[in-house]
Coordinates of C-alpha atoms in Angstrom, one line a residue:
Chain C
M1 CA 43.1 23.7 -20.6
A2 CA 46.6 23.7 -19.0
R3 CA 45.0 25.4 -16.0
L4 CA 42.4 22.6 -15.7
I5 CA 45.2 20.0 -15.8
E6 CA 47.0 22.0 -13.2
L7 CA 43.9 21.9 -11.0
A8 CA 43.1 18.3 -11.6
P9 CA 44.2 17.1 -8.1
Q10 CA 42.0 19.8 -6.5
I11 CA 39.1 18.8 -8.7
N12 CA 39.6 15.1 -7.8
K13 CA 39.7 16.0 -4.2
A14 CA 36.6 18.0 -4.5
L15 CA 34.8 15.2 -6.3
F16 CA 35.8 12.8 -3.6
Q17 CA 34.5 15.1 -0.9
T18 CA 31.2 15.4 -2.8
F19 CA 30.8 11.7 -3.0
Y20 CA 31.8 11.3 0.6
M21 CA 29.2 13.9 1.7
M22 CA 26.6 12.4 -0.6
F23 CA 27.1 8.9 0.7
W24 CA 26.7 9.8 4.4
T25 CA 24.0 12.4 3.9
L26 CA 21.9 10.1 1.7
G27 CA 22.5 7.2 4.1
I28 CA 21.5 9.1 7.2
A29 CA 18.6 10.8 5.5
A30 CA 17.3 7.4 4.2
L31 CA 17.8 5.7 7.6
A32 CA 15.9 8.5 9.4
G33 CA 13.6 9.8 6.6
I34 CA 12.1 6.4 5.5
P35 CA 10.9 5.5 9.1
L36 CA 9.8 9.0 9.7
G37 CA 7.9 9.2 6.4
T38 CA 6.3 5.8 7.1
F39 CA 5.3 6.9 10.6
L40 CA 3.7 10.0 9.2
Y41 CA 1.8 7.9 6.7
L42 CA 0.6 5.5 9.4
I43 CA -0.6 8.1 11.9
R44 CA -2.1 10.6 9.5
P45 CA -5.9 11.0 9.9
G46 CA -7.8 8.1 8.4
S47 CA -4.8 5.8 8.2
I48 CA -3.9 2.5 9.8
M49 CA -2.9 3.8 13.3
E50 CA -4.3 7.3 13.3
K51 CA -2.9 9.6 15.9
R52 CA -4.2 13.1 15.1
L53 CA -2.3 15.1 17.7
V54 CA 1.1 13.4 17.1
Y55 CA 0.6 13.8 13.4
L56 CA -0.1 17.5 13.8
V57 CA 3.0 18.1 15.9
L58 CA 5.3 16.0 13.5
D59 CA 3.7 17.5 10.4
V60 CA 4.5 21.1 11.6
T61 CA 8.0 20.1 12.8
V62 CA 8.8 18.6 9.4
N63 CA 7.5 21.8 7.7
V64 CA 9.5 24.0 10.0
V65 CA 12.8 22.2 9.3
R66 CA 12.1 22.2 5.6
S67 CA 11.5 25.9 5.7
F68 CA 14.9 26.8 7.0
P69 CA 17.2 28.2 4.3
F70 CA 20.1 25.7 4.4
L71 CA 22.8 28.3 5.2
I72 CA 20.8 29.6 8.3
L73 CA 20.2 26.0 9.4
M74 CA 23.9 25.2 9.1
V75 CA 24.9 28.2 11.2
A76 CA 22.1 27.7 13.7
I77 CA 23.0 24.1 14.6
M78 CA 26.8 24.7 14.8
P79 CA 26.9 23.9 18.5
F80 CA 25.1 20.7 17.9
T81 CA 27.5 19.9 15.0
R82 CA 30.4 20.5 17.2
F83 CA 29.0 18.2 19.8
I84 CA 28.4 15.4 17.2
V85 CA 31.7 15.5 15.2
G86 CA 33.9 17.5 17.5
S87 CA 34.2 20.5 15.1
S88 CA 31.9 22.8 13.3
L89 CA 34.3 23.1 10.3
G90 CA 35.2 20.6 7.6
T91 CA 33.6 18.0 5.4
D92 CA 32.5 15.8 8.3
A93 CA 30.9 18.8 10.0
V94 CA 28.8 19.7 6.9
I95 CA 27.3 16.2 6.8
V96 CA 25.3 17.0 10.0
P97 CA 23.3 20.0 8.7
L98 CA 23.0 18.4 5.3
S99 CA 21.5 15.3 6.9
I100 CA 19.2 17.3 9.1
S101 CA 18.0 19.2 6.1
A102 CA 17.5 16.2 3.9
T103 CA 15.7 14.0 6.4
P104 CA 12.4 15.8 6.5
D105 CA 12.5 16.2 2.7
F106 CA 13.0 12.5 2.4
A107 CA 10.3 11.8 4.9
R108 CA 7.8 13.9 3.1
L109 CA 8.6 12.3 -0.2
V110 CA 8.3 8.8 1.3
E111 CA 4.9 9.8 2.9
Q112 CA 3.7 10.8 -0.6
V113 CA 5.0 7.6 -2.2
L114 CA 3.1 5.5 0.4
L115 CA 0.0 7.5 -0.1
D116 CA 0.0 6.5 -3.7
V117 CA 0.1 2.8 -2.8
N118 CA -3.3 1.3 -3.7
R119 CA -5.5 1.3 -0.6
G120 CA -7.2 -1.9 -1.7
V121 CA -4.0 -3.8 -1.4
I122 CA -3.7 -2.6 2.2
E123 CA -7.2 -3.7 2.9
M124 CA -6.4 -7.1 1.4
A125 CA -3.4 -7.4 3.7
K126 CA -5.6 -6.6 6.7
S127 CA -8.1 -9.2 5.5
V128 CA -5.5 -12.0 5.7
G129 CA -4.5 -11.0 9.2
A130 CA -1.3 -9.0 8.5
N131 CA -0.1 -6.8 11.4
T132 CA 1.1 -3.2 10.9
L133 CA 4.8 -4.2 10.6
Q134 CA 3.9 -6.8 7.9
I135 CA 1.8 -4.2 6.1
V136 CA 4.7 -1.8 6.1
L137 CA 7.4 -4.3 5.0
K138 CA 5.5 -6.7 2.8
V139 CA 3.0 -4.3 1.2
L140 CA 3.9 -0.6 1.5
Y141 CA 7.7 -0.8 0.8
R142 CA 7.3 -3.5 -1.9
E143 CA 4.6 -1.6 -3.8
G144 CA 6.3 1.8 -3.2
R145 CA 9.9 0.8 -3.8
S146 CA 10.4 2.5 -7.1
G147 CA 8.9 5.6 -5.7
I148 CA 11.3 5.5 -2.8
V149 CA 14.2 5.2 -5.2
G150 CA 12.8 8.2 -7.1
A151 CA 12.7 10.1 -3.8
A152 CA 16.4 9.2 -3.1
T153 CA 17.3 10.4 -6.6
M154 CA 15.6 13.7 -6.1
I155 CA 17.3 14.2 -2.7
S156 CA 20.7 13.4 -4.2
V157 CA 20.3 16.0 -7.0
S158 CA 19.0 18.8 -4.7
F159 CA 21.8 17.9 -2.3
L160 CA 24.4 18.6 -4.9
S161 CA 23.4 22.2 -4.9
Y162 CA 23.1 22.5 -1.1
S163 CA 26.6 21.1 -0.8
T164 CA 27.9 24.2 -2.6
V165 CA 27.1 26.2 0.5
A166 CA 29.1 23.8 2.4
G167 CA 32.2 25.7 1.3
L168 CA 31.4 28.4 3.8
V169 CA 32.4 26.1 6.6
G170 CA 35.2 24.4 4.8
G171 CA 33.1 21.5 3.7
G172 CA 34.7 21.3 0.3
G173 CA 33.1 19.4 -2.6
I174 CA 32.7 20.2 -6.2
G175 CA 30.2 23.1 -5.7
D176 CA 32.6 24.7 -3.3
F177 CA 35.4 24.3 -5.8
A178 CA 33.3 26.1 -8.4
I179 CA 32.7 29.0 -6.1
R180 CA 36.3 29.3 -4.9
Y181 CA 38.1 28.9 -8.2
G182 CA 35.5 30.0 -10.7
Y183 CA 33.8 32.8 -8.9
Y184 CA 36.1 34.3 -6.3
R185 CA 39.2 34.1 -8.5
Y186 CA 37.4 35.1 -11.7
E187 CA 38.4 32.0 -13.6
P188 CA 35.4 31.6 -16.0
M189 CA 36.9 28.6 -17.8
V190 CA 37.3 26.8 -14.5
M191 CA 33.8 27.7 -13.4
A192 CA 32.3 26.6 -16.7
F193 CA 34.1 23.3 -16.5
T194 CA 32.9 22.7 -13.0
V195 CA 29.4 23.5 -13.9
V196 CA 29.5 21.1 -16.8
L197 CA 30.9 18.5 -14.4
I198 CA 28.0 19.1 -12.0
I199 CA 25.5 18.8 -14.9
V200 CA 27.1 15.5 -15.9
L201 CA 26.9 14.3 -12.2
V202 CA 23.2 15.2 -12.1
Q203 CA 22.6 13.3 -15.3
I204 CA 24.4 10.2 -14.0
I205 CA 22.5 10.3 -10.7
Q206 CA 19.2 10.8 -12.5
T207 CA 19.8 8.1 -15.1
L208 CA 20.9 5.5 -12.5
G209 CA 17.9 6.4 -10.4
R210 CA 15.6 6.0 -13.3
I211 CA 17.1 2.7 -14.4
L212 CA 16.9 1.3 -10.8
A213 CA 13.3 2.5 -10.4
R214 CA 12.3 0.9 -13.7
V215 CA 13.8 -2.4 -12.8
L216 CA 12.0 -2.4 -9.5
D217 CA 8.6 -1.4 -11.0
K218 CA 6.5 -4.3 -12.2
R219 CA 3.3 -2.3 -12.5
I220 CA 3.4 -2.0 -16.2
Chain F
M1 CA -21.4 -20.6 10.7
I2 CA -21.8 -16.8 10.5
E3 CA -24.3 -15.1 12.7
L4 CA -24.7 -11.3 12.5
K5 CA -27.0 -9.9 15.3
N6 CA -28.5 -6.5 15.3
I7 CA -25.6 -4.9 13.4
N8 CA -25.7 -1.1 13.4
K9 CA -23.1 1.2 11.7
T10 CA -23.3 4.9 11.1
Y11 CA -20.8 7.1 9.2
Q12 CA -20.2 10.8 9.8
T13 CA -20.1 12.4 6.4
S14 CA -19.9 16.1 5.3
A15 CA -23.6 15.8 4.5
G16 CA -24.5 14.6 8.0
T17 CA -24.8 11.1 9.5
L18 CA -25.4 8.2 7.3
K19 CA -26.9 5.0 8.6
A20 CA -25.0 2.4 6.6
L21 CA -26.4 -0.6 8.5
D22 CA -29.7 -0.5 10.4
N23 CA -30.2 -3.3 12.8
V24 CA -29.3 -6.1 10.4
S25 CA -29.5 -9.7 11.6
V26 CA -28.7 -12.7 9.4
N27 CA -27.7 -16.3 9.8
I28 CA -25.5 -18.0 7.3
G29 CA -25.2 -21.8 7.5
A30 CA -22.0 -23.7 7.1
G31 CA -21.2 -24.8 3.5
K32 CA -23.9 -22.5 2.0
A33 CA -23.4 -19.9 -0.7
F34 CA -25.2 -16.8 0.6
G35 CA -25.8 -13.7 -1.5
F36 CA -26.4 -10.1 -0.5
I37 CA -27.9 -8.1 -3.4
G38 CA -28.8 -4.5 -3.6
L39 CA -28.1 -1.2 -5.4
S40 CA -24.9 0.8 -4.7
G41 CA -24.9 2.3 -1.2
A42 CA -27.3 -0.3 0.2
G43 CA -24.8 -1.3 2.8
K44 CA -24.0 -4.8 1.5
S45 CA -20.2 -4.3 1.3
T46 CA -20.1 -2.7 4.7
L47 CA -22.0 -5.7 6.1
L48 CA -19.6 -8.1 4.4
R49 CA -16.7 -6.2 6.0
C50 CA -18.3 -6.7 9.4
V51 CA -17.8 -10.5 9.1
N52 CA -14.0 -10.2 9.4
L53 CA -14.2 -6.8 11.2
L54 CA -12.5 -4.8 8.5
E55 CA -15.4 -2.6 9.5
R56 CA -16.3 -2.6 13.2
P57 CA -20.0 -2.3 13.8
D58 CA -21.2 0.4 16.3
S59 CA -23.3 -2.2 18.0
G60 CA -24.4 -5.8 17.5
K61 CA -22.7 -9.1 17.6
V62 CA -20.6 -10.9 15.0
L63 CA -20.4 -14.7 15.6
V64 CA -18.2 -16.8 13.3
D65 CA -18.2 -20.5 14.2
G66 CA -19.8 -19.5 17.5
E67 CA -16.8 -17.2 18.3
D68 CA -17.6 -13.6 19.3
M69 CA -15.4 -11.7 16.8
M70 CA -15.8 -8.3 18.5
S71 CA -14.5 -9.5 21.8
L72 CA -11.4 -11.0 20.4
P73 CA -8.1 -9.3 21.4
H74 CA -6.3 -7.7 18.4
A75 CA -3.7 -10.5 17.9
A76 CA -6.4 -13.2 18.1
L77 CA -8.5 -11.3 15.6
L78 CA -5.6 -11.2 13.2
R79 CA -5.1 -15.0 13.5
R80 CA -8.9 -15.5 13.1
R81 CA -8.9 -13.5 9.9
R82 CA -6.6 -16.0 8.3
K83 CA -9.4 -18.5 8.2
I84 CA -11.6 -16.1 6.3
G85 CA -10.6 -15.6 2.7
M86 CA -11.6 -12.5 0.8
I87 CA -11.7 -11.4 -2.8
F88 CA -12.4 -7.9 -4.1
Q89 CA -13.9 -6.1 -7.1
H90 CA -10.5 -4.7 -8.1
Y91 CA -8.6 -7.9 -7.3
N92 CA -6.1 -6.1 -5.0
L93 CA -3.0 -8.0 -6.2
L94 CA 0.5 -6.8 -5.3
A95 CA 1.7 -5.3 -8.5
N96 CA 5.4 -5.8 -7.7
C97 CA 4.9 -9.5 -6.8
T98 CA 4.7 -12.5 -9.1
V99 CA 1.5 -14.6 -9.2
F100 CA 3.3 -17.1 -7.0
D101 CA 4.2 -14.5 -4.4
N102 CA 0.7 -13.0 -4.5
V103 CA -0.8 -16.4 -3.7
A104 CA 1.9 -17.0 -1.1
F105 CA 1.2 -13.7 0.6
P106 CA -1.3 -14.9 3.3
L107 CA 0.9 -17.9 4.0
S108 CA 4.0 -15.7 4.4
V109 CA 2.1 -13.4 6.7
S110 CA 1.3 -16.4 9.0
H111 CA 5.0 -17.6 8.9
T112 CA 4.3 -20.8 7.0
P113 CA 7.5 -22.9 6.3
K114 CA 8.8 -22.4 2.7
A115 CA 8.2 -26.0 1.6
R116 CA 4.6 -25.8 2.8
I117 CA 4.1 -22.5 1.0
K118 CA 5.2 -23.9 -2.3
E119 CA 2.9 -26.9 -1.9
R120 CA -0.1 -24.8 -1.0
V121 CA 0.5 -22.2 -3.7
E122 CA 0.8 -24.9 -6.4
Q123 CA -2.4 -26.6 -5.2
S124 CA -4.3 -23.3 -5.1
L125 CA -3.1 -22.2 -8.5
D126 CA -4.1 -25.6 -9.9
I127 CA -7.7 -25.1 -8.7
V128 CA -8.0 -21.9 -10.7
S129 CA -6.1 -23.4 -13.6
L130 CA -3.2 -20.9 -13.6
S131 CA -0.3 -23.1 -12.7
E132 CA 1.7 -22.0 -15.8
R133 CA 1.5 -18.3 -14.9
A134 CA 3.1 -18.6 -11.5
G135 CA 6.2 -16.6 -12.5
D136 CA 4.3 -13.7 -14.3
Y137 CA 3.5 -10.3 -12.8
P138 CA -0.1 -9.2 -12.5
A139 CA 0.3 -6.6 -15.2
K140 CA 0.6 -9.4 -17.8
L141 CA -2.8 -10.9 -16.8
S142 CA -6.3 -10.2 -17.9
G143 CA -9.0 -9.1 -15.4
G144 CA -10.4 -12.6 -15.2
Q145 CA -7.0 -14.1 -14.6
K146 CA -6.3 -11.5 -11.9
Q147 CA -9.5 -12.5 -10.1
R148 CA -8.5 -16.1 -10.4
V149 CA -5.2 -15.4 -8.8
A150 CA -7.1 -13.5 -6.0
I151 CA -9.3 -16.6 -5.6
A152 CA -6.2 -18.8 -5.3
R153 CA -4.7 -16.4 -2.8
A154 CA -8.0 -16.5 -0.7
I155 CA -8.1 -20.3 -0.6
S156 CA -4.3 -20.8 0.0
M157 CA -4.9 -20.6 3.7
D158 CA -7.6 -23.3 3.7
P159 CA -10.3 -21.0 4.9
K160 CA -13.7 -22.0 6.1
I161 CA -15.3 -18.9 4.6
L162 CA -14.8 -17.0 1.4
L163 CA -16.0 -13.4 1.4
C164 CA -16.6 -12.0 -2.1
D165 CA -17.0 -8.3 -2.5
E166 CA -18.5 -7.6 -6.0
P167 CA -16.0 -10.0 -7.5
T168 CA -17.4 -9.8 -11.1
S169 CA -18.5 -6.2 -11.2
A170 CA -15.4 -5.1 -13.2
L171 CA -15.5 -8.1 -15.6
D172 CA -17.3 -8.7 -18.9
P173 CA -20.2 -11.2 -19.0
H174 CA -18.2 -14.1 -20.3
T175 CA -15.4 -13.7 -17.8
T176 CA -18.1 -13.2 -15.1
T177 CA -19.4 -16.7 -15.8
V178 CA -16.0 -18.2 -15.6
I179 CA -15.2 -16.5 -12.3
L180 CA -18.6 -17.5 -10.9
Q181 CA -17.9 -21.1 -11.9
Y182 CA -14.6 -21.1 -9.9
I183 CA -16.4 -19.6 -6.9
K184 CA -19.1 -22.2 -7.1
R185 CA -16.4 -24.9 -7.2
V186 CA -14.7 -23.5 -4.1
N187 CA -18.1 -23.7 -2.4
S188 CA -19.2 -27.2 -3.6
E189 CA -15.9 -29.0 -3.9
L190 CA -13.9 -27.5 -1.1
G191 CA -16.9 -27.1 1.2
I192 CA -16.1 -23.4 1.9
T193 CA -19.0 -21.2 2.9
V194 CA -19.3 -18.4 0.4
V195 CA -20.7 -15.0 1.1
L196 CA -21.2 -13.0 -2.1
V197 CA -22.0 -9.3 -2.4
T198 CA -23.2 -8.2 -5.7
H199 CA -25.6 -5.9 -7.6
E200 CA -26.0 -8.3 -10.5
M201 CA -28.9 -10.7 -10.2
E202 CA -27.3 -13.2 -12.6
A203 CA -24.2 -13.5 -10.3
A204 CA -26.4 -14.3 -7.3
R205 CA -28.6 -16.7 -9.3
A206 CA -25.6 -18.6 -10.6
I207 CA -24.1 -19.6 -7.3
C208 CA -26.3 -18.7 -4.3
D209 CA -28.5 -21.0 -2.2
V210 CA -30.0 -18.1 -0.4
V211 CA -30.1 -14.4 -1.3
S212 CA -30.9 -11.4 1.0
V213 CA -32.0 -8.2 -0.6
M214 CA -30.7 -5.0 1.0
E215 CA -31.8 -1.4 0.7
H216 CA -30.8 1.7 2.7
G217 CA -28.9 -0.3 5.2
K218 CA -31.7 -2.7 6.0
L219 CA -32.4 -6.3 5.1
V220 CA -35.6 -6.2 3.0
E221 CA -36.2 -9.8 2.3
T222 CA -34.5 -13.2 2.1
I223 CA -35.1 -15.6 -0.7
D224 CA -34.5 -19.3 -0.9
M225 CA -33.2 -19.8 -4.5
S226 CA -34.3 -23.4 -4.6
D227 CA -37.9 -22.3 -4.2
K228 CA -39.0 -21.9 -7.8
S229 CA -42.4 -20.6 -7.0
F230 CA -41.4 -17.6 -4.8
L231 CA -42.6 -14.1 -5.6
P232 CA -40.5 -11.1 -4.6
Q233 CA -42.4 -9.0 -2.1
S234 CA -40.6 -5.7 -1.9
D235 CA -40.3 -3.2 -4.7
I236 CA -36.5 -3.4 -4.7
A237 CA -36.5 -7.2 -4.9
R238 CA -39.0 -7.1 -7.8
H239 CA -36.7 -4.5 -9.5
L240 CA -33.6 -6.7 -9.0
F241 CA -35.3 -10.0 -9.9
C242 CA -37.3 -8.8 -12.8
N243 CA -34.6 -6.8 -14.6
G244 CA -35.9 -3.4 -13.7
A245 CA -39.6 -4.0 -14.2
G246 CA -42.0 -2.6 -11.6
I247 CA -40.0 0.3 -10.2

C-alpha cells in the first residue's frame, strides 16, 4: 500500500498520458474514420454512388492496415512519425501510429453501422429529392448515430490495450506503467493494482458509451 | 399528367435476365386515382418507381406534366421529385426523428424557412388527424399511425402527385380502411393525382377511378371502375376481381 502511495505521482502522470493519447487518437480516428467509412459505404457495389474499382482498392487498403500488428506498424512508420511530430519517441509520437491503426478500424465499424440503416428510409430520402450529402447527414448519421457511438466506444477500449505497447517508444500511459513497474520490476502488487485500474477504466468507457448510445437511440 | 411510353426494364439476376417491365404504356389523367394491381413480382412497384425515376427504365419515355423526366439533369430531377410525394409499405419513417421532424424532412431537404416548415407540418398533420403526436417518436405509434405520418410527410411539399407503394399491405383490414380514406381525401379534397400499387382488390376498389391489371411485367387490361357492367377479360383480372375464382 505504501508503495502505491509512493508511486501515486507516476500513476497520475501515466493516467494523464493515457487520456491525452486517447483524446487525440479518438479525435483523429473519428475525423478520418467516419468520412472514410461513409465513403466506403457510398461506393460499395449496389450503393448510392457505386464505384467498384475504387471500392476494391480502398477495401484492400483498409484490410492491409488493419492486418499490421500494432508494434510492427509503429516501427515501420517511424520516419513518417518523425516527419509529423518531429520525433519518433514520446507520447506525441505514439499518437501517430495509434491514429493510423485506429482509423481503418473505425472506418470499417462505421461502414457496418451504415449498412444496418434501413434501406427503405434511404429510398424515401431519394424520393423527396435529397442529394447524397443530405442523405449522409440527415439520414445515415441520424439513424446510425448510436451505432457510431458504439463504434467509438469499442475503439477506445481496444486502444487502451494498444497503448500498452506505446511504452516501447516512450509513449507512457497506464499500460506502459503496468509493464515497467509491475512486470519488469517484479512488483506484483503494483501490476495487480494497475490492471484493476485499467479494468475500471474500461468499465467507465463502456458504461458512458452505452448510456450515450441509449440516449441517442429512439428506435425502441 | 403522367405518361409512361413503351417502358422496358430488365434485371440481371443469378437465375438469368428478368424482364420486369415489358413495353408498358399508360396514361394517367390529372386528379385521377389510378391503380395498378397484380400479384407479387408482376412489376407494378417497379413501374411506380419509374414515375419519379427511383428506377430508371432501360428504354421508353416518362412524361410528368409534359416534362420528359429522363432527360432532366440530375439537380433538376431532384427538384422535380419534390413535387411527387411517395408512401411505402413499411412507412420508411426516420426512427430517430420525432413525428414533426419526419413530416418536416422533405421541407428541410428543400431548404424551406423554419416558420414555413412549422406551418406546413402543422397543416399536414392536421389533415391526417395526428396533430397531438407531433413530439412523439415513431416507435410509439401503431402501424396505421405511422402510415398517416408518412402521408403527412408526402403531402407536406404540396405535391401534384402521390405515389403509393402497397401502402396498406402491412396493415389489418380496419386500419387499411382508415388509411384508404385518408388517401382518398388527399385525392378528392387536395386534388392530388394518386397512383396506387396494390395486390388487394378492396384497396383498389375503395379509391381508384381506373385500375390497370399487371402480370409478368405487362399491362394486361385497364378497367374503368365507374363502369358497373364490365367483365374482366383476362384470367388474372378474373382471379383478382372475383376473389380467386376462375384460376
